[in-house]
Amino acid sequence: MELDAIESQSAYLDYNATAPMRPAALTAMHEALSAVGNASSVHHHGRSAAGRVDRARRSLAELLGCSPGEIIFTSGATEANNLALHAAYAGQQLIVTSAVEHPAVLETARALTCGTPDSLTILPVDRYGQLDTEALNASFLGRDVSLVSLMLANNETGVITDLSPMIEAAHSAGALVHTDATQYVGKLPLDLGELDVDLMSLSAHKFGGPQGVGALFIRRGIRLPQRPLTFGGGHERGWRAGTLNVPGIASLGAAAEAAKRNLLEDASRSTKLRDLLEGELLSRLPGSYVNGAGAPRLPGVTSITFPGAPADAVLSSMPDVAASDGSACAAGAPSPSHVLIAMGLSREDADATIRFSLGYSTTEQEVRRAVASTVQAVTHVQALMSATAGP
Ligand code: PMP
């Protein structure tokens, strides 16, 4: 089948990899692209571009419950995570993070501390993907801790971290707290007036904005040396050089407005559809199980293991369903998902896991199509695997 034909008939259940752009975000991007103007220029074209950026900053701040001046626009969550960790770590002290973080945090932390291996503690999670405050407290003993970086929701399982006790413990130890909220923002209500993190990363393309733009929240008044990753024109209050991506930022702002407007409605619809998908697959495919099912999870995400059915084989037998084996960011990597391994899955089960992620425009029809195709593909692959298995 031609790629276009597959796309038009397929169920798109890969929102955690990237969500379809919201119509308002497309319009805002088109308008900004059609106008000329560098947000730093003083003439009216420049002022109009700067106006789009200001509006986006306000819209994002409203979604997050912070003030516009606390937002630095970046090229995405990877850059925001890098920026946060680089600024907060001055060498020698300790960074604490978790085994289920996105590589944009884990690899940055490893790179920053590579000369001093004692400087990095990676906390384990339980089989539900959850952290233990006692383990966090124990990691601080006798150490000068600069930063605790823990994600708000996991990209592979949707498991939500109970951050408040972790924040309290980290602050008592004198550490700054960063959270990678990339998968959480725009999916559930978030109020930075209550969630007392110092730094938070996000990315527009996970909530209906474009790829290649995101933001870092930096709480006003925290003690953080400014260590930009790029040098040049001092944009974004000196945190980042490079001409602002006005169309991307304007579009991010429009996506934030739309996400805020429909937040609770979208969350409840996604949860209902996710529960339908899970319920049908678990009952029709005995032996399958949901990772992190006992923990609070994001509305539209489910990570399901189908023992005996490698996910790459299942996914290639159902071209009408767009889902993901493990995390799309690590797709093509030969190693199994570090998140599922950290939760105690065997390598075989981790390799037999599919992440379905639904969102604001998922329909029941797509879910029913995905159920039918997944049941057929998993049954087929399981039969093939047991036929080819040795005695
Ligand atoms: N953190 C998490 C939790 C993610 O899911 C992703 C995207 N897969 C990133 C960071 C990186 O985001 P970006 O694509 O904006 O660099």
Short mmCIF file of C-alpha atoms and ligand atoms in Angstrom, two decimals:
data_model
loop_
_atom_site.label_atom_id
_atom_site.label_comp_id
_atom_site.label_asym_id
_atom_site.label_seq_id
_atom_site.Cartn_x
_atom_site.Cartn_y
_atom_site.Cartn_z
CA MET A 1 0.00 0.00 0.00
CA GLU A 2 1.22 3.54 -0.69
CA LEU A 3 2.40 5.44 2.39
CA ASP A 4 -0.26 8.14 1.94
CA ALA A 5 -3.03 5.56 1.80
CA ILE A 6 -1.76 3.85 4.96
CA GLU A 7 -1.60 7.22 6.73
CA SER A 8 -5.14 8.20 5.83
CA GLN A 9 -6.59 4.92 7.09
CA SER A 10 -4.40 4.44 10.10
CA ALA A 11 -5.07 4.91 13.78
CA TYR A 12 -2.56 7.44 15.08
CA LEU A 13 -1.83 6.39 18.66
CA ASP A 14 1.63 7.86 19.07
CA TYR A 15 0.94 11.23 20.72
CA ASN A 16 3.85 10.81 23.13
CA ALA A 17 6.22 10.73 20.16
CA THR A 18 4.55 13.79 18.67
CA ALA A 19 0.94 15.03 18.70
CA PRO A 20 -0.91 16.33 15.63
CA MET A 21 -0.82 20.11 15.50
CA ARG A 22 -3.91 21.84 16.84
CA PRO A 23 -5.75 23.91 14.19
CA ALA A 24 -5.13 27.14 16.13
CA ALA A 25 -1.42 26.33 16.31
CA LEU A 26 -1.30 25.81 12.55
CA THR A 27 -3.08 29.12 11.95
CA ALA A 28 -0.74 31.00 14.30
CA MET A 29 2.28 29.48 12.59
CA HIS A 30 0.99 30.33 9.15
CA GLU A 31 0.25 33.93 10.16
CA ALA A 32 3.70 34.38 11.68
CA LEU A 33 5.42 32.80 8.68
CA SER A 34 3.47 35.04 6.33
CA ALA A 35 4.62 38.18 8.14
CA VAL A 36 8.17 39.51 8.09
CA GLY A 37 9.95 40.61 11.26
CA ASN A 38 12.76 39.77 13.65
CA ALA A 39 11.57 40.10 17.24
CA SER A 40 14.72 42.09 18.07
CA SER A 41 14.17 44.78 15.41
CA VAL A 42 12.82 48.13 16.52
CA HIS A 43 10.68 48.93 13.46
CA HIS A 44 7.02 47.97 13.39
CA HIS A 45 7.67 44.60 11.70
CA GLY A 46 9.99 43.71 14.54
CA ARG A 47 7.57 45.00 17.14
CA SER A 48 4.80 42.93 15.65
CA ALA A 49 7.01 39.80 15.79
CA ALA A 50 7.91 40.66 19.39
CA GLY A 51 4.17 41.04 20.07
CA ARG A 52 3.56 37.46 18.89
CA VAL A 53 6.32 36.24 21.19
CA ASP A 54 4.93 38.22 24.15
CA ARG A 55 1.47 36.81 23.61
CA ALA A 56 2.85 33.26 23.44
CA ARG A 57 4.82 33.83 26.64
CA ARG A 58 1.67 35.01 28.39
CA SER A 59 -0.39 32.08 27.06
CA LEU A 60 2.18 29.54 28.18
CA ALA A 61 2.50 31.25 31.57
CA GLU A 62 -1.27 30.98 31.98
CA LEU A 63 -1.21 27.28 31.20
CA LEU A 64 1.56 26.75 33.76
CA GLY A 65 0.47 29.16 36.50
CA CYS A 66 3.71 31.14 36.44
CA SER A 67 4.67 34.61 35.29
CA PRO A 68 5.72 35.28 31.66
CA GLY A 69 9.13 36.53 32.83
CA GLU A 70 9.92 33.07 34.17
CA ILE A 71 9.84 31.46 30.70
CA ILE A 72 12.81 31.02 28.38
CA PHE A 73 11.93 29.76 24.90
CA THR A 74 14.20 27.01 23.60
CA SER A 75 14.38 24.63 20.64
CA GLY A 76 12.56 21.96 22.66
CA ALA A 77 12.74 19.94 25.83
CA THR A 78 16.15 18.47 25.03
CA GLU A 79 17.69 21.92 25.02
CA ALA A 80 15.69 22.98 28.07
CA ASN A 81 16.91 19.93 30.01
CA ASN A 82 20.50 20.56 28.94
CA LEU A 83 20.26 24.23 29.89
CA ALA A 84 18.81 23.46 33.32
CA LEU A 85 21.36 20.81 34.21
CA HIS A 86 24.33 22.80 32.91
CA ALA A 87 23.30 25.86 34.90
CA ALA A 88 22.62 23.98 38.12
CA TYR A 89 25.76 21.83 38.18
CA ALA A 90 29.07 23.53 38.88
CA GLY A 91 31.16 20.37 39.26
CA GLN A 92 32.08 18.45 42.43
CA GLN A 93 28.61 18.38 44.00
CA LEU A 94 25.93 15.73 43.48
CA ILE A 95 23.20 15.46 40.87
CA VAL A 96 20.36 13.10 41.76
CA THR A 97 18.06 11.78 39.07
CA SER A 98 16.12 8.59 38.34
CA ALA A 99 16.57 5.48 36.25
CA VAL A 100 13.49 6.23 34.15
CA GLU A 101 14.38 9.72 32.95
CA HIS A 102 14.46 10.64 29.29
CA PRO A 103 17.95 10.40 27.72
CA ALA A 104 17.95 14.21 27.44
CA VAL A 105 18.32 14.26 31.24
CA LEU A 106 20.22 11.02 31.86
CA GLU A 107 22.83 11.58 29.17
CA THR A 108 23.29 15.23 30.10
CA ALA A 109 23.79 14.28 33.76
CA ARG A 110 26.30 11.58 32.74
CA ALA A 111 28.17 13.97 30.45
CA LEU A 112 28.36 16.69 33.12
CA THR A 113 29.60 14.37 35.85
CA CYS A 114 31.80 12.01 33.83
CA GLY A 115 35.01 13.26 35.41
CA THR A 116 33.60 12.65 38.87
CA PRO A 117 31.52 9.45 38.86
CA ASP A 118 30.59 9.93 42.54
CA SER A 119 28.73 13.03 41.51
CA LEU A 120 25.74 11.26 40.02
CA THR A 121 23.11 9.20 41.84
CA ILE A 122 20.49 7.45 39.74
CA LEU A 123 17.56 6.41 41.89
CA PRO A 124 15.79 3.12 41.19
CA VAL A 125 12.01 2.79 40.73
CA ASP A 126 9.65 0.04 41.88
CA ARG A 127 7.67 -2.19 39.55
CA TYR A 128 5.04 0.53 39.15
CA GLY A 129 7.72 2.97 38.00
CA GLN A 130 7.52 4.96 41.23
CA LEU A 131 10.25 6.54 43.33
CA ASP A 132 10.83 6.30 47.04
CA THR A 133 11.36 9.48 49.10
CA GLU A 134 13.46 7.50 51.61
CA ALA A 135 15.91 6.55 48.86
CA LEU A 136 16.08 10.19 47.81
CA ASN A 137 16.82 11.29 51.38
CA ALA A 138 19.44 8.55 51.76
CA SER A 139 21.23 9.76 48.62
CA PHE A 140 21.77 13.18 50.22
CA LEU A 141 23.60 11.92 53.33
CA GLY A 142 26.87 13.76 53.83
CA ARG A 143 26.74 15.25 50.34
CA ASP A 144 26.58 18.71 48.86
CA VAL A 145 23.66 18.33 46.44
CA SER A 146 23.31 20.82 43.62
CA LEU A 147 20.33 19.45 41.72
CA VAL A 148 17.55 16.89 41.86
CA SER A 149 16.05 16.23 38.43
CA LEU A 150 12.96 14.01 38.32
CA MET A 151 10.43 13.83 35.52
CA LEU A 152 6.80 14.70 36.18
CA ALA A 153 5.41 11.96 33.91
CA ASN A 154 7.16 9.17 32.10
CA ASN A 155 7.10 9.17 28.32
CA GLU A 156 6.94 5.37 27.98
CA THR A 157 4.46 4.38 30.68
CA GLY A 158 2.67 7.65 31.48
CA VAL A 159 3.40 7.04 35.21
CA ILE A 160 3.15 10.31 37.14
CA THR A 161 5.74 11.11 39.81
CA ASP A 162 4.47 12.21 43.21
CA LEU A 163 6.86 15.16 43.18
CA SER A 164 5.75 17.22 46.19
CA PRO A 165 7.48 15.12 48.90
CA MET A 166 10.57 14.85 46.69
CA ILE A 167 10.68 18.63 46.26
CA GLU A 168 10.41 19.16 49.99
CA ALA A 169 13.21 16.69 50.70
CA ALA A 170 15.45 18.18 48.02
CA HIS A 171 14.91 21.75 49.18
CA SER A 172 15.65 20.75 52.78
CA ALA A 173 18.97 19.39 51.52
CA GLY A 174 19.68 22.73 49.83
CA ALA A 175 19.27 21.40 46.27
CA LEU A 176 17.51 22.96 43.32
CA VAL A 177 14.74 20.88 41.76
CA HIS A 178 14.26 20.45 38.04
CA THR A 179 11.43 18.50 36.46
CA ASP A 180 11.08 17.33 32.90
CA ALA A 181 7.35 17.93 32.42
CA THR A 182 7.41 17.37 28.67
CA GLN A 183 4.73 14.69 28.67
CA TYR A 184 2.58 16.28 31.38
CA VAL A 185 2.12 19.84 30.16
CA GLY A 186 -1.17 20.36 28.36
CA LYS A 187 -2.53 16.97 29.46
CA LEU A 188 -3.44 17.66 33.09
CA PRO A 189 -3.79 20.84 35.15
CA LEU A 190 -0.48 22.18 36.40
CA ASP A 191 0.05 25.12 38.74
CA LEU A 192 3.59 26.29 39.35
CA GLY A 193 2.22 28.38 42.21
CA GLU A 194 1.72 25.06 44.00
CA LEU A 195 4.29 22.74 42.48
CA ASP A 196 7.40 24.25 43.99
CA VAL A 197 10.00 23.20 41.40
CA ASP A 198 12.78 25.63 40.50
CA LEU A 199 13.17 24.60 36.88
CA MET A 200 10.83 22.85 34.46
CA SER A 201 11.22 21.75 30.84
CA LEU A 202 8.57 21.29 28.19
CA SER A 203 8.15 20.85 24.45
CA ALA A 204 5.42 22.24 22.16
CA HIS A 205 5.02 19.21 19.92
CA LYS A 206 3.73 17.04 22.75
CA PHE A 207 0.62 19.20 23.25
CA GLY A 208 -0.35 20.20 19.75
CA GLY A 209 2.29 22.76 18.86
CA PRO A 210 5.11 22.41 16.35
CA GLN A 211 8.32 20.40 16.63
CA GLY A 212 11.55 22.26 17.38
CA VAL A 213 10.30 24.67 20.03
CA GLY A 214 9.91 24.38 23.78
CA ALA A 215 10.63 26.21 26.98
CA LEU A 216 12.46 26.21 30.27
CA PHE A 217 10.70 27.67 33.31
CA ILE A 218 13.17 29.30 35.69
CA ARG A 219 11.58 30.35 38.98
CA ARG A 220 12.17 34.00 39.76
CA GLY A 221 14.58 34.60 42.63
CA ILE A 222 16.36 31.23 42.68
CA ARG A 223 20.13 31.21 42.93
CA LEU A 224 21.25 29.91 39.55
CA PRO A 225 24.34 30.97 37.64
CA GLN A 226 23.57 31.87 34.04
CA ARG A 227 25.38 29.36 31.83
CA PRO A 228 24.04 29.61 28.28
CA LEU A 229 24.80 26.76 25.88
CA THR A 230 25.02 29.04 22.87
CA PHE A 231 26.85 32.34 22.75
CA GLY A 232 26.03 35.32 20.56
CA GLY A 233 23.19 37.82 20.72
CA GLY A 234 21.90 37.65 24.29
CA HIS A 235 18.31 36.67 23.66
CA GLU A 236 15.92 35.34 26.27
CA ARG A 237 17.39 37.46 29.06
CA GLY A 238 20.86 36.23 28.16
CA TRP A 239 20.00 32.54 28.53
CA ARG A 240 20.10 31.75 24.85
CA ALA A 241 21.67 33.21 21.72
CA GLY A 242 20.11 32.98 18.27
CA THR A 243 17.21 34.72 16.52
CA LEU A 244 13.93 33.76 18.13
CA ASN A 245 11.85 31.18 16.28
CA VAL A 246 8.86 33.51 16.07
CA PRO A 247 6.53 31.20 14.06
CA GLY A 248 7.32 28.26 16.34
CA ILE A 249 6.86 30.30 19.51
CA ALA A 250 3.61 31.90 18.29
CA SER A 251 2.32 28.46 17.42
CA LEU A 252 3.38 27.05 20.80
CA GLY A 253 1.39 29.85 22.44
CA ALA A 254 -1.72 29.07 20.40
CA ALA A 255 -1.38 25.37 21.29
CA ALA A 256 -1.07 26.31 24.97
CA GLU A 257 -4.26 28.41 24.76
CA ALA A 258 -6.17 25.57 23.07
CA ALA A 259 -4.82 22.97 25.50
CA LYS A 260 -5.85 25.09 28.49
CA ARG A 261 -9.33 25.69 27.09
CA ASN A 262 -10.03 21.97 26.65
CA LEU A 263 -7.83 20.49 29.38
CA LEU A 264 -10.34 18.62 31.53
CA GLU A 265 -12.54 17.56 28.65
CA ASP A 266 -9.57 16.22 26.66
CA ALA A 267 -8.18 14.45 29.71
CA SER A 268 -11.43 12.68 30.47
CA ARG A 269 -12.00 11.66 26.83
CA SER A 270 -8.44 10.34 26.51
CA THR A 271 -8.78 8.41 29.75
CA LYS A 272 -12.06 6.79 28.63
CA LEU A 273 -10.57 5.81 25.26
CA ARG A 274 -7.33 4.56 26.86
CA ASP A 275 -9.36 2.44 29.31
CA LEU A 276 -11.38 1.04 26.42
CA LEU A 277 -8.20 0.12 24.55
CA GLU A 278 -6.60 -1.48 27.61
CA GLY A 279 -9.73 -3.34 28.65
CA GLU A 280 -10.27 -4.82 25.19
CA LEU A 281 -6.64 -5.80 24.64
CA LEU A 282 -6.17 -7.35 28.08
CA SER A 283 -9.36 -9.39 27.81
CA ARG A 284 -8.73 -10.58 24.26
CA LEU A 285 -5.02 -11.31 24.66
CA PRO A 286 -4.60 -13.41 27.82
CA GLY A 287 -1.20 -13.03 29.47
CA SER A 288 -0.79 -9.42 28.39
CA TYR A 289 -0.27 -6.79 31.11
CA VAL A 290 -0.09 -3.03 31.58
CA ASN A 291 3.13 -1.50 32.91
CA GLY A 292 2.61 0.90 35.79
CA ALA A 293 -1.09 -0.01 36.05
CA GLY A 294 -1.02 0.38 39.84
CA ALA A 295 0.28 3.97 39.71
CA PRO A 296 -1.31 7.30 38.76
CA ARG A 297 -0.85 7.72 35.01
CA LEU A 298 -1.33 10.32 32.30
CA PRO A 299 -4.76 10.20 30.64
CA GLY A 300 -3.97 8.81 27.19
CA VAL A 301 -0.99 6.53 27.70
CA THR A 302 -0.69 2.79 28.09
CA SER A 303 2.36 0.55 27.88
CA ILE A 304 1.25 -3.04 27.29
CA THR A 305 3.44 -6.14 27.25
CA PHE A 306 2.35 -9.01 25.03
CA PRO A 307 4.65 -11.84 26.18
CA GLY A 308 6.05 -13.90 23.32
CA ALA A 309 5.33 -11.25 20.69
CA PRO A 310 8.32 -8.96 19.94
CA ALA A 311 6.98 -5.45 19.45
CA ASP A 312 8.90 -4.75 16.24
CA ALA A 313 7.30 -7.79 14.59
CA VAL A 314 3.83 -6.87 15.89
CA LEU A 315 4.11 -3.27 14.72
CA SER A 316 5.30 -4.25 11.28
CA SER A 317 2.35 -6.62 10.92
CA MET A 318 -0.13 -3.80 11.57
CA PRO A 319 0.74 -0.86 9.33
CA ASP A 320 -2.69 0.65 10.01
CA VAL A 321 -1.75 1.37 13.64
CA ALA A 322 0.85 3.98 14.51
CA ALA A 323 2.15 3.11 17.97
CA SER A 324 5.61 2.73 19.38
CA ASP A 325 7.90 0.03 20.71
CA GLY A 326 9.34 1.59 23.83
CA SER A 327 10.14 5.22 23.30
CA ALA A 328 10.31 6.67 19.80
CA CYS A 329 13.31 8.75 20.79
CA ALA A 330 15.26 5.54 21.25
CA ALA A 331 13.75 3.79 18.24
CA GLY A 332 16.31 1.84 16.29
CA ALA A 333 18.45 1.37 19.39
CA PRO A 334 19.27 -2.30 19.83
CA SER A 335 19.00 -2.21 23.63
CA PRO A 336 15.66 -2.77 25.38
CA SER A 337 13.84 0.12 27.04
CA HIS A 338 15.81 1.32 30.09
CA VAL A 339 12.51 2.38 31.65
CA LEU A 340 10.92 -1.08 31.51
CA ILE A 341 14.14 -2.77 32.63
CA ALA A 342 14.28 -0.38 35.61
CA MET A 343 10.72 -1.46 36.46
CA GLY A 344 11.89 -5.08 36.61
CA LEU A 345 10.79 -6.46 33.24
CA SER A 346 12.90 -9.14 31.60
CA ARG A 347 14.61 -8.21 28.36
CA GLU A 348 12.15 -10.42 26.44
CA ASP A 349 9.11 -8.77 28.01
CA ALA A 350 10.56 -5.29 27.53
CA ASP A 351 11.04 -6.11 23.85
CA ALA A 352 7.44 -7.35 23.67
CA THR A 353 5.97 -4.04 24.84
CA ILE A 354 4.01 -1.50 22.83
CA ARG A 355 3.26 2.05 23.91
CA PHE A 356 -0.07 3.40 22.72
CA SER A 357 -0.55 7.11 23.34
CA LEU A 358 -3.83 8.89 22.64
CA GLY A 359 -4.71 12.55 22.69
CA TYR A 360 -7.07 15.38 22.01
CA SER A 361 -8.20 14.25 18.57
CA THR A 362 -8.22 10.45 19.00
CA THR A 363 -11.54 8.87 18.05
CA GLU A 364 -13.29 5.74 19.30
CA GLN A 365 -13.10 4.42 15.75
CA GLU A 366 -9.31 4.65 15.82
CA VAL A 367 -9.22 2.81 19.13
CA ARG A 368 -11.49 0.02 17.83
CA ARG A 369 -9.35 -0.30 14.71
CA ALA A 370 -6.22 -0.50 16.86
CA VAL A 371 -7.79 -3.19 19.06
CA ALA A 372 -8.76 -5.36 16.09
CA SER A 373 -5.38 -5.00 14.38
CA THR A 374 -3.35 -5.50 17.55
CA VAL A 375 -5.26 -8.65 18.52
CA GLN A 376 -4.71 -10.07 15.05
CA ALA A 377 -1.02 -9.07 14.87
CA VAL A 378 -0.10 -10.26 18.38
CA THR A 379 -1.87 -13.61 17.87
CA HIS A 380 -0.12 -14.05 14.54
CA VAL A 381 3.36 -13.20 15.91
CA GLN A 382 2.89 -15.35 19.02
CA ALA A 383 1.93 -18.32 16.82
CA LEU A 384 4.95 -17.75 14.57
CA MET A 385 7.30 -17.47 17.53
CA SER A 386 6.08 -20.64 19.16
CA ALA A 387 6.21 -22.52 15.82
CA THR A 388 9.85 -21.49 15.31
CA ALA A 389 10.90 -22.02 18.96
CA GLY A 390 13.10 -25.04 19.57
CA PRO A 391 11.86 -28.04 21.60
N1 PMP B 1 11.69 14.62 27.71
C1 PMP B 1 10.68 13.77 27.53
C2 PMP B 1 10.02 13.15 28.71
C3 PMP B 1 10.26 13.46 26.23
O1 PMP B 1 9.25 12.61 26.04
C4 PMP B 1 10.90 14.08 25.13
C5 PMP B 1 10.48 13.78 23.71
N2 PMP B 1 10.49 12.44 23.40
C6 PMP B 1 11.96 14.96 25.39
C7 PMP B 1 12.32 15.22 26.69
C8 PMP B 1 12.68 15.64 24.26
O2 PMP B 1 11.85 16.61 23.71
P1 PMP B 1 12.21 17.41 22.36
O3 PMP B 1 11.71 16.54 21.26
O4 PMP B 1 11.47 18.67 22.45
O5 PMP B 1 13.68 17.62 22.35
#
